[in-house]
Amino acid sequence: MLQQAIHADLNILDTVIAKEIGYHDVAEEILTEYPPWMDSSFFTVDAGLLSGLIESNAHDPSVVVGRMATGEKFIDNHGREDIIASCNPLCVDMETASIVHVCYINRIPFSAIRTISDTPKESGNEVFKKNCQCAGKKSVIVLRRYLDSILIIKP
């Protein structure tokens, strides 16, 4: 549920709804020239889930939509420019692409909601730890808005 901001306009506790998700540290041809033979190295989220998440959170300016990227290490200010140049994500983490990769292979519709726990201005392990719980709660709020919009609760 937590993400590190790459885009300079994102702030701590802003939330990103993924439009597409990829790896920032895996060569594109690994995904396009070998199984699963993808058209692109980015996994596109389910259109229905994306639409519902956007619509149910449209009133919240701290919720944005864009690209996410995953890699195998925590990114501090070193390496940030390379990631921007290679795939230009709004945020990065260490698990989302691997989860959606499994969904893609198994034809399971997916989406991702991630809340920013640290930024280029406020980064490091201490900042991450400080914001971890609040960021997790914010992701749940964004998801709940969507679930509330699709569930009909009978008395």
PDB file of C-alpha atoms in Angstrom:
ATOM      1  CA  MET A   1       0.000   0.000   0.000  1.00  0.00           C
ATOM      2  CA  LEU A   2       2.985   2.317   0.333  1.00  0.00           C
ATOM      3  CA  GLN A   3       4.901   4.057  -2.410  1.00  0.00           C
ATOM      4  CA  GLN A   4       7.857   6.308  -2.751  1.00  0.00           C
ATOM      5  CA  ALA A   5       7.135   9.404  -4.851  1.00  0.00           C
ATOM      6  CA  ILE A   6       9.251   9.883  -7.947  1.00  0.00           C
ATOM      7  CA  HIS A   7       7.238  12.743  -9.417  1.00  0.00           C
ATOM      8  CA  ALA A   8       8.142  16.011  -7.716  1.00  0.00           C
ATOM      9  CA  ASP A   9       4.523  17.217  -7.478  1.00  0.00           C
ATOM     10  CA  LEU A  10       3.439  14.361  -5.204  1.00  0.00           C
ATOM     11  CA  ASN A  11       3.310  14.850  -1.460  1.00  0.00           C
ATOM     12  CA  ILE A  12       3.273  12.460   1.465  1.00  0.00           C
ATOM     13  CA  LEU A  13      -0.191  10.864   1.768  1.00  0.00           C
ATOM     14  CA  ASP A  14      -1.130  11.603  -1.847  1.00  0.00           C
ATOM     15  CA  THR A  15      -2.513   8.429  -3.389  1.00  0.00           C
ATOM     16  CA  VAL A  16      -1.812   6.994  -6.831  1.00  0.00           C
ATOM     17  CA  ILE A  17      -4.270   4.765  -8.642  1.00  0.00           C
ATOM     18  CA  ALA A  18      -2.309   2.790 -11.210  1.00  0.00           C
ATOM     19  CA  LYS A  19      -3.064   3.133 -14.889  1.00  0.00           C
ATOM     20  CA  GLU A  20      -0.161   0.869 -15.752  1.00  0.00           C
ATOM     21  CA  ILE A  21       2.535  -0.884 -13.775  1.00  0.00           C
ATOM     22  CA  GLY A  22       5.994  -2.076 -14.746  1.00  0.00           C
ATOM     23  CA  TYR A  23       9.436  -2.955 -13.489  1.00  0.00           C
ATOM     24  CA  HIS A  24      12.053  -0.206 -13.525  1.00  0.00           C
ATOM     25  CA  ASP A  25      14.895  -2.700 -13.202  1.00  0.00           C
ATOM     26  CA  VAL A  26      13.929  -5.427 -15.710  1.00  0.00           C
ATOM     27  CA  ALA A  27      14.892  -5.193 -19.390  1.00  0.00           C
ATOM     28  CA  GLU A  28      11.834  -4.728 -21.620  1.00  0.00           C
ATOM     29  CA  GLU A  29      12.701  -7.710 -23.826  1.00  0.00           C
ATOM     30  CA  ILE A  30      12.385 -10.073 -20.860  1.00  0.00           C
ATOM     31  CA  LEU A  31       8.624  -9.451 -20.935  1.00  0.00           C
ATOM     32  CA  THR A  32       8.107  -8.854 -24.660  1.00  0.00           C
ATOM     33  CA  GLU A  33      10.384 -11.454 -26.313  1.00  0.00           C
ATOM     34  CA  TYR A  34       9.835 -14.290 -23.830  1.00  0.00           C
ATOM     35  CA  PRO A  35       6.758 -15.574 -22.009  1.00  0.00           C
ATOM     36  CA  PRO A  36       4.357 -13.906 -21.377  1.00  0.00           C
ATOM     37  CA  TRP A  37       5.124 -12.189 -24.772  1.00  0.00           C
ATOM     38  CA  MET A  38       3.574  -8.871 -23.831  1.00  0.00           C
ATOM     39  CA  ASP A  39       3.081  -6.012 -26.310  1.00  0.00           C
ATOM     40  CA  SER A  40       4.734  -3.648 -23.832  1.00  0.00           C
ATOM     41  CA  SER A  41       6.759  -4.037 -20.666  1.00  0.00           C
ATOM     42  CA  PHE A  42       3.927  -2.423 -18.676  1.00  0.00           C
ATOM     43  CA  PHE A  43       0.888  -4.218 -17.317  1.00  0.00           C
ATOM     44  CA  THR A  44      -2.327  -2.294 -18.017  1.00  0.00           C
ATOM     45  CA  VAL A  45      -4.864  -2.375 -15.188  1.00  0.00           C
ATOM     46  CA  ASP A  46      -8.430  -3.535 -15.698  1.00  0.00           C
ATOM     47  CA  ALA A  47     -10.416  -0.719 -17.346  1.00  0.00           C
ATOM     48  CA  GLY A  48     -13.538  -1.313 -15.244  1.00  0.00           C
ATOM     49  CA  LEU A  49     -11.641  -1.270 -11.962  1.00  0.00           C
ATOM     50  CA  LEU A  50      -9.717   1.826 -13.038  1.00  0.00           C
ATOM     51  CA  SER A  51     -12.875   3.660 -14.053  1.00  0.00           C
ATOM     52  CA  GLY A  52     -14.642   2.789 -10.802  1.00  0.00           C
ATOM     53  CA  LEU A  53     -11.694   3.821  -8.644  1.00  0.00           C
ATOM     54  CA  ILE A  54     -11.342   7.126 -10.477  1.00  0.00           C
ATOM     55  CA  GLU A  55     -15.046   7.904 -10.316  1.00  0.00           C
ATOM     56  CA  SER A  56     -15.428   7.067  -6.630  1.00  0.00           C
ATOM     57  CA  ASN A  57     -12.423   9.230  -5.696  1.00  0.00           C
ATOM     58  CA  ALA A  58     -12.945  12.115  -8.142  1.00  0.00           C
ATOM     59  CA  HIS A  59     -13.754  14.542  -5.329  1.00  0.00           C
ATOM     60  CA  ASP A  60     -10.368  14.028  -3.643  1.00  0.00           C
ATOM     61  CA  PRO A  61      -7.549  16.139  -5.172  1.00  0.00           C
ATOM     62  CA  SER A  62      -4.916  14.078  -3.334  1.00  0.00           C
ATOM     63  CA  VAL A  63      -5.792  11.036  -5.477  1.00  0.00           C
ATOM     64  CA  VAL A  64      -4.108  10.905  -8.893  1.00  0.00           C
ATOM     65  CA  VAL A  65      -3.852   8.359 -11.701  1.00  0.00           C
ATOM     66  CA  GLY A  66      -0.657   7.284 -13.421  1.00  0.00           C
ATOM     67  CA  ARG A  67       2.174   4.867 -13.933  1.00  0.00           C
ATOM     68  CA  MET A  68       3.820   2.905 -11.123  1.00  0.00           C
ATOM     69  CA  ALA A  69       7.151   1.109 -11.238  1.00  0.00           C
ATOM     70  CA  THR A  70       8.609  -1.658  -9.116  1.00  0.00           C
ATOM     71  CA  GLY A  71      12.215  -2.558  -8.391  1.00  0.00           C
ATOM     72  CA  GLU A  72      14.152  -4.706  -5.995  1.00  0.00           C
ATOM     73  CA  LYS A  73      15.613  -1.994  -3.781  1.00  0.00           C
ATOM     74  CA  PHE A  74      14.560   1.052  -1.800  1.00  0.00           C
ATOM     75  CA  ILE A  75      15.226   4.165  -3.892  1.00  0.00           C
ATOM     76  CA  ASP A  76      16.754   7.192  -2.281  1.00  0.00           C
ATOM     77  CA  ASN A  77      17.824  10.238  -4.269  1.00  0.00           C
ATOM     78  CA  HIS A  78      20.505   8.141  -5.985  1.00  0.00           C
ATOM     79  CA  GLY A  79      18.974   6.337  -8.952  1.00  0.00           C
ATOM     80  CA  ARG A  80      15.860   8.479  -9.142  1.00  0.00           C
ATOM     81  CA  GLU A  81      16.856  10.231 -12.389  1.00  0.00           C
ATOM     82  CA  ASP A  82      17.581   6.909 -14.119  1.00  0.00           C
ATOM     83  CA  ILE A  83      14.109   5.628 -13.225  1.00  0.00           C
ATOM     84  CA  ILE A  84      12.474   8.809 -14.506  1.00  0.00           C
ATOM     85  CA  ALA A  85      14.422   8.541 -17.767  1.00  0.00           C
ATOM     86  CA  SER A  86      13.628   4.860 -18.289  1.00  0.00           C
ATOM     87  CA  CYS A  87       9.923   4.690 -17.437  1.00  0.00           C
ATOM     88  CA  ASN A  88       8.727   8.007 -15.937  1.00  0.00           C
ATOM     89  CA  PRO A  89       6.492   6.662 -13.141  1.00  0.00           C
ATOM     90  CA  LEU A  90       4.682   8.757 -10.556  1.00  0.00           C
ATOM     91  CA  CYS A  91       5.963   6.464  -7.816  1.00  0.00           C
ATOM     92  CA  VAL A  92       7.996   3.343  -7.103  1.00  0.00           C
ATOM     93  CA  ASP A  93       7.801   0.411  -4.731  1.00  0.00           C
ATOM     94  CA  MET A  94       9.197  -3.069  -4.318  1.00  0.00           C
ATOM     95  CA  GLU A  95       6.205  -5.351  -4.906  1.00  0.00           C
ATOM     96  CA  THR A  96       3.337  -4.100  -7.095  1.00  0.00           C
ATOM     97  CA  ALA A  97       4.630  -5.240 -10.513  1.00  0.00           C
ATOM     98  CA  SER A  98       5.374  -8.736  -9.232  1.00  0.00           C
ATOM     99  CA  ILE A  99       1.830  -9.074  -7.896  1.00  0.00           C
ATOM    100  CA  VAL A 100       0.179  -7.798 -11.083  1.00  0.00           C
ATOM    101  CA  HIS A 101       2.542  -9.979 -13.147  1.00  0.00           C
ATOM    102  CA  VAL A 102       0.991 -13.039 -11.486  1.00  0.00           C
ATOM    103  CA  CYS A 103      -2.510 -11.621 -12.072  1.00  0.00           C
ATOM    104  CA  TYR A 104      -1.698 -10.971 -15.741  1.00  0.00           C
ATOM    105  CA  ILE A 105      -0.408 -14.495 -16.351  1.00  0.00           C
ATOM    106  CA  ASN A 106      -3.463 -15.995 -14.639  1.00  0.00           C
ATOM    107  CA  ARG A 107      -5.902 -13.617 -16.386  1.00  0.00           C
ATOM    108  CA  ILE A 108      -7.110 -12.102 -13.131  1.00  0.00           C
ATOM    109  CA  PRO A 109      -8.314  -8.488 -13.428  1.00  0.00           C
ATOM    110  CA  PHE A 110      -6.174  -6.169 -11.307  1.00  0.00           C
ATOM    111  CA  SER A 111      -5.612  -2.637 -10.180  1.00  0.00           C
ATOM    112  CA  ALA A 112      -3.335  -1.007  -7.630  1.00  0.00           C
ATOM    113  CA  ILE A 113      -3.746   1.755  -5.071  1.00  0.00           C
ATOM    114  CA  ARG A 114      -0.622   3.130  -3.409  1.00  0.00           C
ATOM    115  CA  THR A 115      -0.219   6.018  -0.989  1.00  0.00           C
ATOM    116  CA  ILE A 116       2.977   8.039  -0.853  1.00  0.00           C
ATOM    117  CA  SER A 117       5.057   7.425   2.266  1.00  0.00           C
ATOM    118  CA  ASP A 118       8.153   9.397   1.260  1.00  0.00           C
ATOM    119  CA  THR A 119       9.222  11.893  -1.388  1.00  0.00           C
ATOM    120  CA  PRO A 120      12.415  13.243  -2.954  1.00  0.00           C
ATOM    121  CA  LYS A 121      12.332  16.063  -0.370  1.00  0.00           C
ATOM    122  CA  GLU A 122      11.476  13.831   2.593  1.00  0.00           C
ATOM    123  CA  SER A 123      13.100  10.440   2.147  1.00  0.00           C
ATOM    124  CA  GLY A 124      14.858   7.688   4.010  1.00  0.00           C
ATOM    125  CA  ASN A 125      13.958   4.860   6.313  1.00  0.00           C
ATOM    126  CA  GLU A 126      12.864   7.108   9.201  1.00  0.00           C
ATOM    127  CA  VAL A 127      10.438   9.073   6.992  1.00  0.00           C
ATOM    128  CA  PHE A 128       9.053   5.822   5.611  1.00  0.00           C
ATOM    129  CA  LYS A 129       8.524   4.403   9.115  1.00  0.00           C
ATOM    130  CA  LYS A 130       6.951   7.641  10.351  1.00  0.00           C
ATOM    131  CA  ASN A 131       4.357   7.704   7.547  1.00  0.00           C
ATOM    132  CA  CYS A 132       3.768   3.995   7.105  1.00  0.00           C
ATOM    133  CA  GLN A 133       0.606   3.611   9.182  1.00  0.00           C
ATOM    134  CA  CYS A 134      -1.121   6.775   7.908  1.00  0.00           C
ATOM    135  CA  ALA A 135      -0.277   5.926   4.291  1.00  0.00           C
ATOM    136  CA  GLY A 136      -1.740   2.457   4.695  1.00  0.00           C
ATOM    137  CA  LYS A 137      -4.938   3.886   6.159  1.00  0.00           C
ATOM    138  CA  LYS A 138      -5.253   6.364   3.281  1.00  0.00           C
ATOM    139  CA  SER A 139      -5.051   3.537   0.721  1.00  0.00           C
ATOM    140  CA  VAL A 140      -7.830   1.737   2.579  1.00  0.00           C
ATOM    141  CA  ILE A 141      -9.988   4.895   2.490  1.00  0.00           C
ATOM    142  CA  VAL A 142      -9.546   5.145  -1.289  1.00  0.00           C
ATOM    143  CA  LEU A 143     -10.461   1.469  -1.706  1.00  0.00           C
ATOM    144  CA  ARG A 144     -13.471   1.787   0.627  1.00  0.00           C
ATOM    145  CA  ARG A 145     -14.861   4.640  -1.463  1.00  0.00           C
ATOM    146  CA  TYR A 146     -14.789   2.336  -4.470  1.00  0.00           C
ATOM    147  CA  LEU A 147     -16.284  -0.635  -2.609  1.00  0.00           C
ATOM    148  CA  ASP A 148     -19.025   1.569  -1.142  1.00  0.00           C
ATOM    149  CA  SER A 149     -19.890   2.725  -4.675  1.00  0.00           C
ATOM    150  CA  ILE A 150     -20.405  -0.825  -5.965  1.00  0.00           C
ATOM    151  CA  LEU A 151     -21.947  -2.539  -2.956  1.00  0.00           C
ATOM    152  CA  ILE A 152     -25.607  -2.371  -2.182  1.00  0.00           C
ATOM    153  CA  ILE A 153     -26.089  -2.869   1.505  1.00  0.00           C
ATOM    154  CA  LYS A 154     -29.516  -4.103   2.533  1.00  0.00           C
ATOM    155  CA  PRO A 155     -30.852  -3.424   6.022  1.00  0.00           C
TER     156      PRO A 155
END
